[in-house]
Coordinates of C-alpha atoms and ligand atoms in Angstrom, one line a residue:
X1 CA -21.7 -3.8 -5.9
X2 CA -18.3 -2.7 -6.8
X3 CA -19.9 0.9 -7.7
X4 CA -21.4 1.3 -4.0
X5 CA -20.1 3.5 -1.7
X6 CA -17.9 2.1 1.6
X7 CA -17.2 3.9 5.1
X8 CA -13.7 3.8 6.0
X9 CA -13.3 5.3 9.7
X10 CA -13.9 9.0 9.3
X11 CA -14.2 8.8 5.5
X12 CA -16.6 7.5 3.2
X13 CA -15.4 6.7 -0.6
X14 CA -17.6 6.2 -3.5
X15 CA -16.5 2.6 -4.8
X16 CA -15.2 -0.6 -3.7
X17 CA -11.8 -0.4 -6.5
X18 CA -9.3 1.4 -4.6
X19 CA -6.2 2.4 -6.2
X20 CA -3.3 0.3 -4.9
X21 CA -0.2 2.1 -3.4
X22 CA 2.1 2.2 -6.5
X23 CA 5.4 4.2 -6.0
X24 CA 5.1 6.7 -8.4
X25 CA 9.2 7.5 -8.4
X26 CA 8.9 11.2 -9.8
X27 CA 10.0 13.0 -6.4
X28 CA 13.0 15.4 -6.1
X29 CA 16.3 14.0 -4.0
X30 CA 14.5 15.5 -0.8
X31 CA 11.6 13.6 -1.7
X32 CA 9.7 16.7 -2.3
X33 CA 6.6 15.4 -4.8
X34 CA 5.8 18.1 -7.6
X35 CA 3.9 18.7 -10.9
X36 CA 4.2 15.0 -12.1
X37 CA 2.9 13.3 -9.4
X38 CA -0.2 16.3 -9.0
X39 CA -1.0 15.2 -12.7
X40 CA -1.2 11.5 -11.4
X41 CA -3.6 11.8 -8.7
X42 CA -5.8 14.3 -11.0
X43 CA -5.9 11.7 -13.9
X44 CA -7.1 9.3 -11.1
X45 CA -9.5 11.7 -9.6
X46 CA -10.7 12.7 -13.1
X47 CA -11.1 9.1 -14.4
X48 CA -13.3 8.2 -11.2
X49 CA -11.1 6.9 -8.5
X50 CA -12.8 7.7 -5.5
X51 CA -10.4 6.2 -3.2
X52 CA -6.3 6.9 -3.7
X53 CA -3.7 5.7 -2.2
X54 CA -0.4 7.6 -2.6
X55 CA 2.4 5.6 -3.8
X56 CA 4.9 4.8 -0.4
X57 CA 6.2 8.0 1.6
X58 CA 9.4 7.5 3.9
X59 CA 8.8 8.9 7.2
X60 CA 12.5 9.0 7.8
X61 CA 15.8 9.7 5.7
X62 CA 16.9 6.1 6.9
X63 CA 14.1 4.6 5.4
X64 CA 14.3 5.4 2.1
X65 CA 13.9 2.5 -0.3
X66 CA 14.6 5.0 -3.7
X67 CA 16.2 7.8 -4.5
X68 CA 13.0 9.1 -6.3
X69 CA 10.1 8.0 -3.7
X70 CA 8.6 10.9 -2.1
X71 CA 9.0 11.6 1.4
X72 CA 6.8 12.9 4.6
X73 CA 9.7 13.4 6.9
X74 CA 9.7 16.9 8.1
X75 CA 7.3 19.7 8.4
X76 CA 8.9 21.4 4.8
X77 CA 7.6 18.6 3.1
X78 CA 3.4 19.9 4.1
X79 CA 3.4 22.3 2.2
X80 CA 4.4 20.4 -1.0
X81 CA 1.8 17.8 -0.7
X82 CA -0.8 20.6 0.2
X83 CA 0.0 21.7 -3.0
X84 CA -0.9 18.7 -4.7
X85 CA -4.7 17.7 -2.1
X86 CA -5.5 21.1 -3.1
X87 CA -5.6 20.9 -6.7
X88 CA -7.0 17.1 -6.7
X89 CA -9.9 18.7 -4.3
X90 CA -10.8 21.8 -6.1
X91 CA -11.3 19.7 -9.2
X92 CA -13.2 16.4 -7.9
X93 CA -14.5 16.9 -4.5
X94 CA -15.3 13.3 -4.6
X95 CA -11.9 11.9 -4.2
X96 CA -10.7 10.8 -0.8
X97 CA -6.8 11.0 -1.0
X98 CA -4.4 8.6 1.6
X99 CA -1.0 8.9 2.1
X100 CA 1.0 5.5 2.5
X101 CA 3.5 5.9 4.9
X102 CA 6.8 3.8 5.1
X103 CA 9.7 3.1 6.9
X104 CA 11.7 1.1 4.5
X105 CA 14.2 -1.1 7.4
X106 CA 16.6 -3.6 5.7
X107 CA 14.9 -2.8 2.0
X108 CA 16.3 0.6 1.7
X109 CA 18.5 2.4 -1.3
X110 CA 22.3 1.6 -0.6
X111 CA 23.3 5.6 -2.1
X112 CA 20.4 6.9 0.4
X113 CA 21.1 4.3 3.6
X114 CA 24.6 3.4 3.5
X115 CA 23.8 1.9 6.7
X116 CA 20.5 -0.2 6.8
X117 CA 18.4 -0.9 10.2
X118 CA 16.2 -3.7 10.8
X119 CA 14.2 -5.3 14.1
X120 CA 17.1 -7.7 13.8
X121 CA 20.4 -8.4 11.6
X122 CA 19.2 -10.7 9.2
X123 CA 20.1 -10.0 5.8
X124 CA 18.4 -9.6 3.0
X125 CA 18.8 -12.1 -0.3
X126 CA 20.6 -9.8 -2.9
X127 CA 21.7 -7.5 -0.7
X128 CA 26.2 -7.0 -0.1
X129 CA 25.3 -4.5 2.6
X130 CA 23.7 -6.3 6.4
X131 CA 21.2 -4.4 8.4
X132 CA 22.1 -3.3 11.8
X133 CA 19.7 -4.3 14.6
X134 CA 17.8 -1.7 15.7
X135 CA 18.6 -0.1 19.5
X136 CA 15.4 0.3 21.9
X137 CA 15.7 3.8 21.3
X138 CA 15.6 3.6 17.5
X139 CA 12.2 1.7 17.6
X140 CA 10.6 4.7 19.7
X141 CA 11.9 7.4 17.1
X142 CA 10.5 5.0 14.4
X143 CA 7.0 4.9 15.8
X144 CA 7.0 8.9 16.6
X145 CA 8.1 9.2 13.2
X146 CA 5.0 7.0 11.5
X147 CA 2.3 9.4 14.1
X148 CA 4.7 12.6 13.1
X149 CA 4.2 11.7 9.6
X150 CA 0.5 10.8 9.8
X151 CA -0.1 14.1 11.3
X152 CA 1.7 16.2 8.6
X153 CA -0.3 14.0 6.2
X154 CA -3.5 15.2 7.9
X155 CA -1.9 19.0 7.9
X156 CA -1.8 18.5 4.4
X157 CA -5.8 17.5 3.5
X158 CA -5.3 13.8 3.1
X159 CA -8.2 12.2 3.9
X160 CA -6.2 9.0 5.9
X161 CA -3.4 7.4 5.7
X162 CA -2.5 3.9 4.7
X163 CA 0.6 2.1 7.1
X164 CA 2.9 -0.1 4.6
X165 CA 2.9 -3.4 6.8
X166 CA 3.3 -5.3 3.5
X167 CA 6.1 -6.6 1.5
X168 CA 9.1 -6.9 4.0
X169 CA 9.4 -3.5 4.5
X170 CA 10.2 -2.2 8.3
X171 CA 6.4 -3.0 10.0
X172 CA 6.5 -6.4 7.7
X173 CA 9.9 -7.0 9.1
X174 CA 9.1 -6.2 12.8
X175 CA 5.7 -8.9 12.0
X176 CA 7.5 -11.1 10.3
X177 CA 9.1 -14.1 12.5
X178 CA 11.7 -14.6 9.7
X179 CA 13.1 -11.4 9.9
X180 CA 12.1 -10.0 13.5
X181 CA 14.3 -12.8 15.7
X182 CA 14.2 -10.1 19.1
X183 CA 14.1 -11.7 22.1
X184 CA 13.3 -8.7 24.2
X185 CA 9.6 -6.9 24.4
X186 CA 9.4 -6.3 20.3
X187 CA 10.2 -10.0 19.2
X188 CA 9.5 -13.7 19.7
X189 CA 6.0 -14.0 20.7
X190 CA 3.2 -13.2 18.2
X191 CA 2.2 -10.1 20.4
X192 CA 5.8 -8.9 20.7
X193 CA 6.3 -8.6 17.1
X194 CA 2.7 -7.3 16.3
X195 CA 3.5 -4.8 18.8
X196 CA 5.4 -1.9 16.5
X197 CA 2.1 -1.9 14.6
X198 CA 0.1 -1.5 17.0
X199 CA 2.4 0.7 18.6
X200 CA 2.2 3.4 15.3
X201 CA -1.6 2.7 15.1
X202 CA -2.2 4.3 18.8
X203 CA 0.6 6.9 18.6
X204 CA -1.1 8.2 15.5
X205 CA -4.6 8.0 17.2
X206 CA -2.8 10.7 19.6
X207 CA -1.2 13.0 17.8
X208 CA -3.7 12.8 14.2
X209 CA -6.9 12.7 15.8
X210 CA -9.8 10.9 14.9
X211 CA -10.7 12.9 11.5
X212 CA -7.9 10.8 9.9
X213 CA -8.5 7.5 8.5
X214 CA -5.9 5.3 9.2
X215 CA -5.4 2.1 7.1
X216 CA -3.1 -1.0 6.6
X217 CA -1.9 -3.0 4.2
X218 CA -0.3 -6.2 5.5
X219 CA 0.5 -9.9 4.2
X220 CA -1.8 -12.9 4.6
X221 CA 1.3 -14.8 4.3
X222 CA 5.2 -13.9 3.7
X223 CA 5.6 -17.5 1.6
X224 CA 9.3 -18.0 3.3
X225 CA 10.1 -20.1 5.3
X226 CA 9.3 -19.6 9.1
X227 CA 7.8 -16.7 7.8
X228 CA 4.3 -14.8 8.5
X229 CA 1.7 -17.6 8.3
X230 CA -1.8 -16.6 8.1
X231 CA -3.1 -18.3 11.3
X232 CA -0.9 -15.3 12.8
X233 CA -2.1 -12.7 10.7
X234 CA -5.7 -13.0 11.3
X235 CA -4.6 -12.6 15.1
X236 CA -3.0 -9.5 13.9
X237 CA -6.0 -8.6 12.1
X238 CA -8.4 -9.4 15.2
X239 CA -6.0 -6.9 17.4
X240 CA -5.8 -4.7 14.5
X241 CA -9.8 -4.5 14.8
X242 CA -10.0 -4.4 18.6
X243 CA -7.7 -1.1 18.1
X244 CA -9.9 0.4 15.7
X245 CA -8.0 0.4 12.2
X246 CA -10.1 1.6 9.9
X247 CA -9.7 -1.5 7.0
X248 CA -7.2 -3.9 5.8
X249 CA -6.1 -4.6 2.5
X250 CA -4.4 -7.7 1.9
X251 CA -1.5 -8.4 0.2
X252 CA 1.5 -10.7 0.4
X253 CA 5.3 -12.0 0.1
X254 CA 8.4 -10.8 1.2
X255 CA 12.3 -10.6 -0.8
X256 CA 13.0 -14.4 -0.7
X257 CA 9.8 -16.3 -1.6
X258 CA 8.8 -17.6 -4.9
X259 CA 8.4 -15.3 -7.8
X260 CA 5.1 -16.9 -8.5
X261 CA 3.7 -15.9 -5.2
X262 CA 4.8 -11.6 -5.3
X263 CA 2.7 -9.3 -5.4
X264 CA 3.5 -8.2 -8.9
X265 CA 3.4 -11.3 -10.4
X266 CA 4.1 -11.3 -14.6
X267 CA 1.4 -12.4 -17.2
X268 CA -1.4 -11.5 -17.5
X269 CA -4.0 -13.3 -14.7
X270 CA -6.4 -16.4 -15.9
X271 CA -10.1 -15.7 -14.5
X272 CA -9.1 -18.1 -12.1
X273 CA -6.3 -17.0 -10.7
X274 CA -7.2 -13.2 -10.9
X275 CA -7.0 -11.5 -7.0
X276 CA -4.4 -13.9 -5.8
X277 CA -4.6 -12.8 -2.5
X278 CA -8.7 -13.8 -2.3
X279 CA -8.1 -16.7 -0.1
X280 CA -6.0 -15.6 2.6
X281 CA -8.4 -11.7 2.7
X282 CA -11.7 -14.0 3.0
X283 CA -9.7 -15.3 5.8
X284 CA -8.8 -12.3 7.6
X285 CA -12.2 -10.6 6.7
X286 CA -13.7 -13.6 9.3
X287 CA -11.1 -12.8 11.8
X288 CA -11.9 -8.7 11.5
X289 CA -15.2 -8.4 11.9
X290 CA -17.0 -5.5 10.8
X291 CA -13.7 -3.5 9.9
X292 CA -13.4 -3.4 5.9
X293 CA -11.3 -6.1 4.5
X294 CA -10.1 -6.1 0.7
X295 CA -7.7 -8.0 -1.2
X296 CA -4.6 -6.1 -3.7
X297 CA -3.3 -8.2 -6.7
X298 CA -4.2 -9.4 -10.2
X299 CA -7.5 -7.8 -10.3
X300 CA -8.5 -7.2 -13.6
X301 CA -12.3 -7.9 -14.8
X302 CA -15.1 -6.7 -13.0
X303 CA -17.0 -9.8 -12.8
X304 CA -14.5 -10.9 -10.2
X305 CA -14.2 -8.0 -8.4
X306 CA -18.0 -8.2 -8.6
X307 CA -17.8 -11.6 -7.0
X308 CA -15.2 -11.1 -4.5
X309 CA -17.5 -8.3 -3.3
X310 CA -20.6 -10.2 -3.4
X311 CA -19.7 -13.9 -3.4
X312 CA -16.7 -14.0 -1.1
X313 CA -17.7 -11.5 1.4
X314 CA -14.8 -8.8 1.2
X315 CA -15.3 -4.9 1.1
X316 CA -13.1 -3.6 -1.7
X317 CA -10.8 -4.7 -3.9
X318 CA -7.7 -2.4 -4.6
X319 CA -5.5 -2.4 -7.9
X320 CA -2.1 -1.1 -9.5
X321 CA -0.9 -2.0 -13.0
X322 CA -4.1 -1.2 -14.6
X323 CA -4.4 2.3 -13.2
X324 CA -1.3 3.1 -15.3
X325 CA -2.5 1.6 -18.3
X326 CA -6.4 3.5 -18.0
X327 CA -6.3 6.0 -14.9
X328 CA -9.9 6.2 -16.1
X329 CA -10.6 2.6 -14.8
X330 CA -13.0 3.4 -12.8
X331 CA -15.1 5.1 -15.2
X332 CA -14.6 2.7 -17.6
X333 CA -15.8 -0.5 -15.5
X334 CA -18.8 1.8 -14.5
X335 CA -19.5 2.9 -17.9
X336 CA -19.9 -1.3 -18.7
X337 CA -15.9 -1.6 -19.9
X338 CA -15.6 -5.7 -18.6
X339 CA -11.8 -6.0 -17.8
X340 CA -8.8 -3.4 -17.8
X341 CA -6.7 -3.7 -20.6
X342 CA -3.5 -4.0 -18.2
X343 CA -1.6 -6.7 -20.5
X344 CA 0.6 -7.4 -16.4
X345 CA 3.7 -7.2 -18.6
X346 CA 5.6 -5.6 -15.5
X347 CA 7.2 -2.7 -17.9
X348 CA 6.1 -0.2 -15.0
X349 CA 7.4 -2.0 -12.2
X350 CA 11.2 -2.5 -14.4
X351 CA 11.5 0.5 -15.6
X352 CA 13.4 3.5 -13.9
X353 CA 12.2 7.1 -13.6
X354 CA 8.6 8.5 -13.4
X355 CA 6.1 5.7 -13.4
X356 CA 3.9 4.7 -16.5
X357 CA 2.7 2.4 -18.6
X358 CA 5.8 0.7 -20.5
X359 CA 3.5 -1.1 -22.9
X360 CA 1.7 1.9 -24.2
X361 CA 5.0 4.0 -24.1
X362 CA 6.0 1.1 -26.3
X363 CA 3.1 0.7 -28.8
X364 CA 2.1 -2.8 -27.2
X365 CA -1.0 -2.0 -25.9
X366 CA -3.6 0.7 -26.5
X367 CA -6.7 0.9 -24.1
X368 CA -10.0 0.4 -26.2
X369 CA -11.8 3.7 -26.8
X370 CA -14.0 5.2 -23.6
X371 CA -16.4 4.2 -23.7
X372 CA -15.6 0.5 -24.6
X373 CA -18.2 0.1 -27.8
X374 CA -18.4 -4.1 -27.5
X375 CA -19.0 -3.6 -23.2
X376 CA -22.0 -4.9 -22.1
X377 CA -25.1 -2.4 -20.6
X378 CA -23.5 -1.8 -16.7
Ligands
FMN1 C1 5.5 0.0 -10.2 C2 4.9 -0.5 -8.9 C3 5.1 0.2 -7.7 C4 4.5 -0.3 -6.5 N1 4.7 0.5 -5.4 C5 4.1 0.1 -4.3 C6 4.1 0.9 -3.1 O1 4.7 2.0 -3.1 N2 3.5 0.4 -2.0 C7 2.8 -0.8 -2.0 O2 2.2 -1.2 -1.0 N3 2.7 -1.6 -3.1 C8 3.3 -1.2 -4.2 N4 3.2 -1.9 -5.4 C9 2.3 -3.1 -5.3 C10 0.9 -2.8 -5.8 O3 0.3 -1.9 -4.8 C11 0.0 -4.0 -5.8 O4 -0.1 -4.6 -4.6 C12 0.5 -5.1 -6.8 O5 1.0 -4.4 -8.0 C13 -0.5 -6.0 -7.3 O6 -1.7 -5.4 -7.8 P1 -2.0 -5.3 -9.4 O7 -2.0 -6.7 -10.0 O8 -3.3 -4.6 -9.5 O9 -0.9 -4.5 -10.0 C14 3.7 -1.4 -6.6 C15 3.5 -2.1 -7.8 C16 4.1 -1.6 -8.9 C17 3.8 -2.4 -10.2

């Protein structure tokens, strides 16, 4: 199942494992991607991936959440990434390439956003500096930013985009009860805080066009308290649907919940516990419809991605850590590898500068030969 193809919107990718959104940190202080992050996405394309998600793009200076992360925030920045679609394209046709665009809010760099925004002036745990609540005005340029962005992406070759609605970052914050505490028409009520979302979704509609996928990744849950339950999310999933998204990957948490519950949880996964996010993406996947649904997190033997697929109902499955560790991944599972070799030791996420695999930089981990010899027949 897992090795079938899936239609997202305007696109159609050859498998079910999409690679995760992973911040690949190798940009210039512009946030101009280069060389580095082209040999990332061609190891991915090479090794099978059929469906990429970029790591986060900012769509404005003020939402910058690293000095490193790569940026989508004026028209200079096209030609860049055009670079890079080009040379992924040229070499394997078959890869279907999706920008993730961001608007950090309240979880921005301090040296990059000495002065922070948010829907409202809560602050973050950890954080000396407050955000600022955001001016009526400020919301609009945020939303024209997310469709200006979109449509450089789409200037550039990407295939779709992927909105970052995850994690407590700006579109998480605006969703998020806990954070978003507006009383005028972008706060209190379910609808009002689901309504900068919905807001980017249709603005991009209008100035992409419909040849651009256009994607989310949101939380089932936030795990704080009076935070994002996931009674509310599959409401935002239903109007999510209604508008035409073109699938939903689930993920969770936001700054201030329990460790065990983040996304990038430490240690590696029991069987059990792998795709920790299952429950609440069966969930949504009712609420949705006929729109793809897939679930991010702890992913890491094909059996239960196999299952999820085929048991549980969902559409994809989408994964991070273990991309660094075997960009081939995709090649190996189809080749009959049964697990990645990801030991979920968190090195990558830790460590500063251009993204890899800390165990293997390290000597604590080295990926069994291609193709496994012990793997099963696929
Ligand atoms: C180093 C690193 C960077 C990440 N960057 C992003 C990102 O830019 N956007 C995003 O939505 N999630 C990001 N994530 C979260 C992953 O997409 C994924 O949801 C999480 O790691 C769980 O999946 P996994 O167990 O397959 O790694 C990042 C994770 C890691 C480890």
């Amino acid at each position: 199942m897992l090795f079938r193809p899936l239609r997202v919107g305007p696109v159609t990718v050859g498998d079910r494992l999409a690679r995760s959104a992973t911040a690949e940190r190798t940009a210039d202080d512009d946030g101009r991607p280069g060389e580095p992050l082209r040999e990332i996405y061609l190891a991915l394309a090479r090794g099978g991936a059929t469906w990429i998600n970029t790591g986060c793009a900012y769509v404005l200076p003020s939402g910058r959440s690293a000095p490193n992360h790569a940026g989508i925030y004026n028209d200079d920045l096209v030609a860049p990434w055009a670079l890079i679609v080009g040379a992924v394209r040229r070499e394997t046709p078959a890869a279907r390439l999706f920008m993730q665009l961001v608007h950090g809010g309240r979880q921005v760099a301090r040296q990059c956003v000495p002065e922070p925004i948010a829907p409202s002036a809560v602050p973050l745990a950890g954080s000396p500096v407050n955000p600022r609540e955001m001016t009526g005005r400020e919301i609009e340029e945020c939303i024209e930013a997310f469709a200006q962005a979109a449509r450089r992406a789409r200037e550039a070759g990407f295939d779709g985009v992927q909105l970052h609605a995850a994690h407590g970052y700006l579109i998480s914050q605006f969703l998020s009860p806990h954070v978003n505490r507006r009383t005028d028409a972008w706060g209190s009520a379910p609808e009002r805080r689901r309504r900068f979302l919905l807001e980017i979704l249709r603005r991009i509609r209008r100035v992409a066009g419909p040849d651009l996928a256009v994607t989310v990744k949101m939380n089932g849950e936030d795990f704080v308290p009076d935070g994002l339950t996931l009674a509310e999310s599959c409401e935002t999933a239903r109007a999510l649907a209604a508008e035409g998204i073109d699938a939903i990957e689930v993920s969770g948490w936001i700054i201030g919940g329990p460790e065990r519950q983040s996304p990038v949880r430490k240690g590696p996964p029991q069987p059990a516990e792998e795709g920790y996010y299952l429950p609440q993406a069966v969930e949504i996947k009712r609420a949705a419809g006929m729109t793809p649904v897939g679930a991010c997190g702890g992913w890491r033997s094909l059996e239960r991605m196999n299952r999820a697929l085929v048991g549980e109902g969902l559409d994809f499955v989408a994964a991070s850590r273990p991309f660094l560790a075997e960009p081939d991944l995709v090649n190996r599972l189809r080749a009959g590898q049964p697990r990645a070799a990801c030991v979920t030791c968190n090195g990558c996420f830790a460590a500063r500068g251009a993204i890899r695999c800390v165990a293997i930089a390290e000597g604590r981990l080295t990926p069994p030969p291609f193709p496994a010899k012990d793997a099963p027949a696929p």
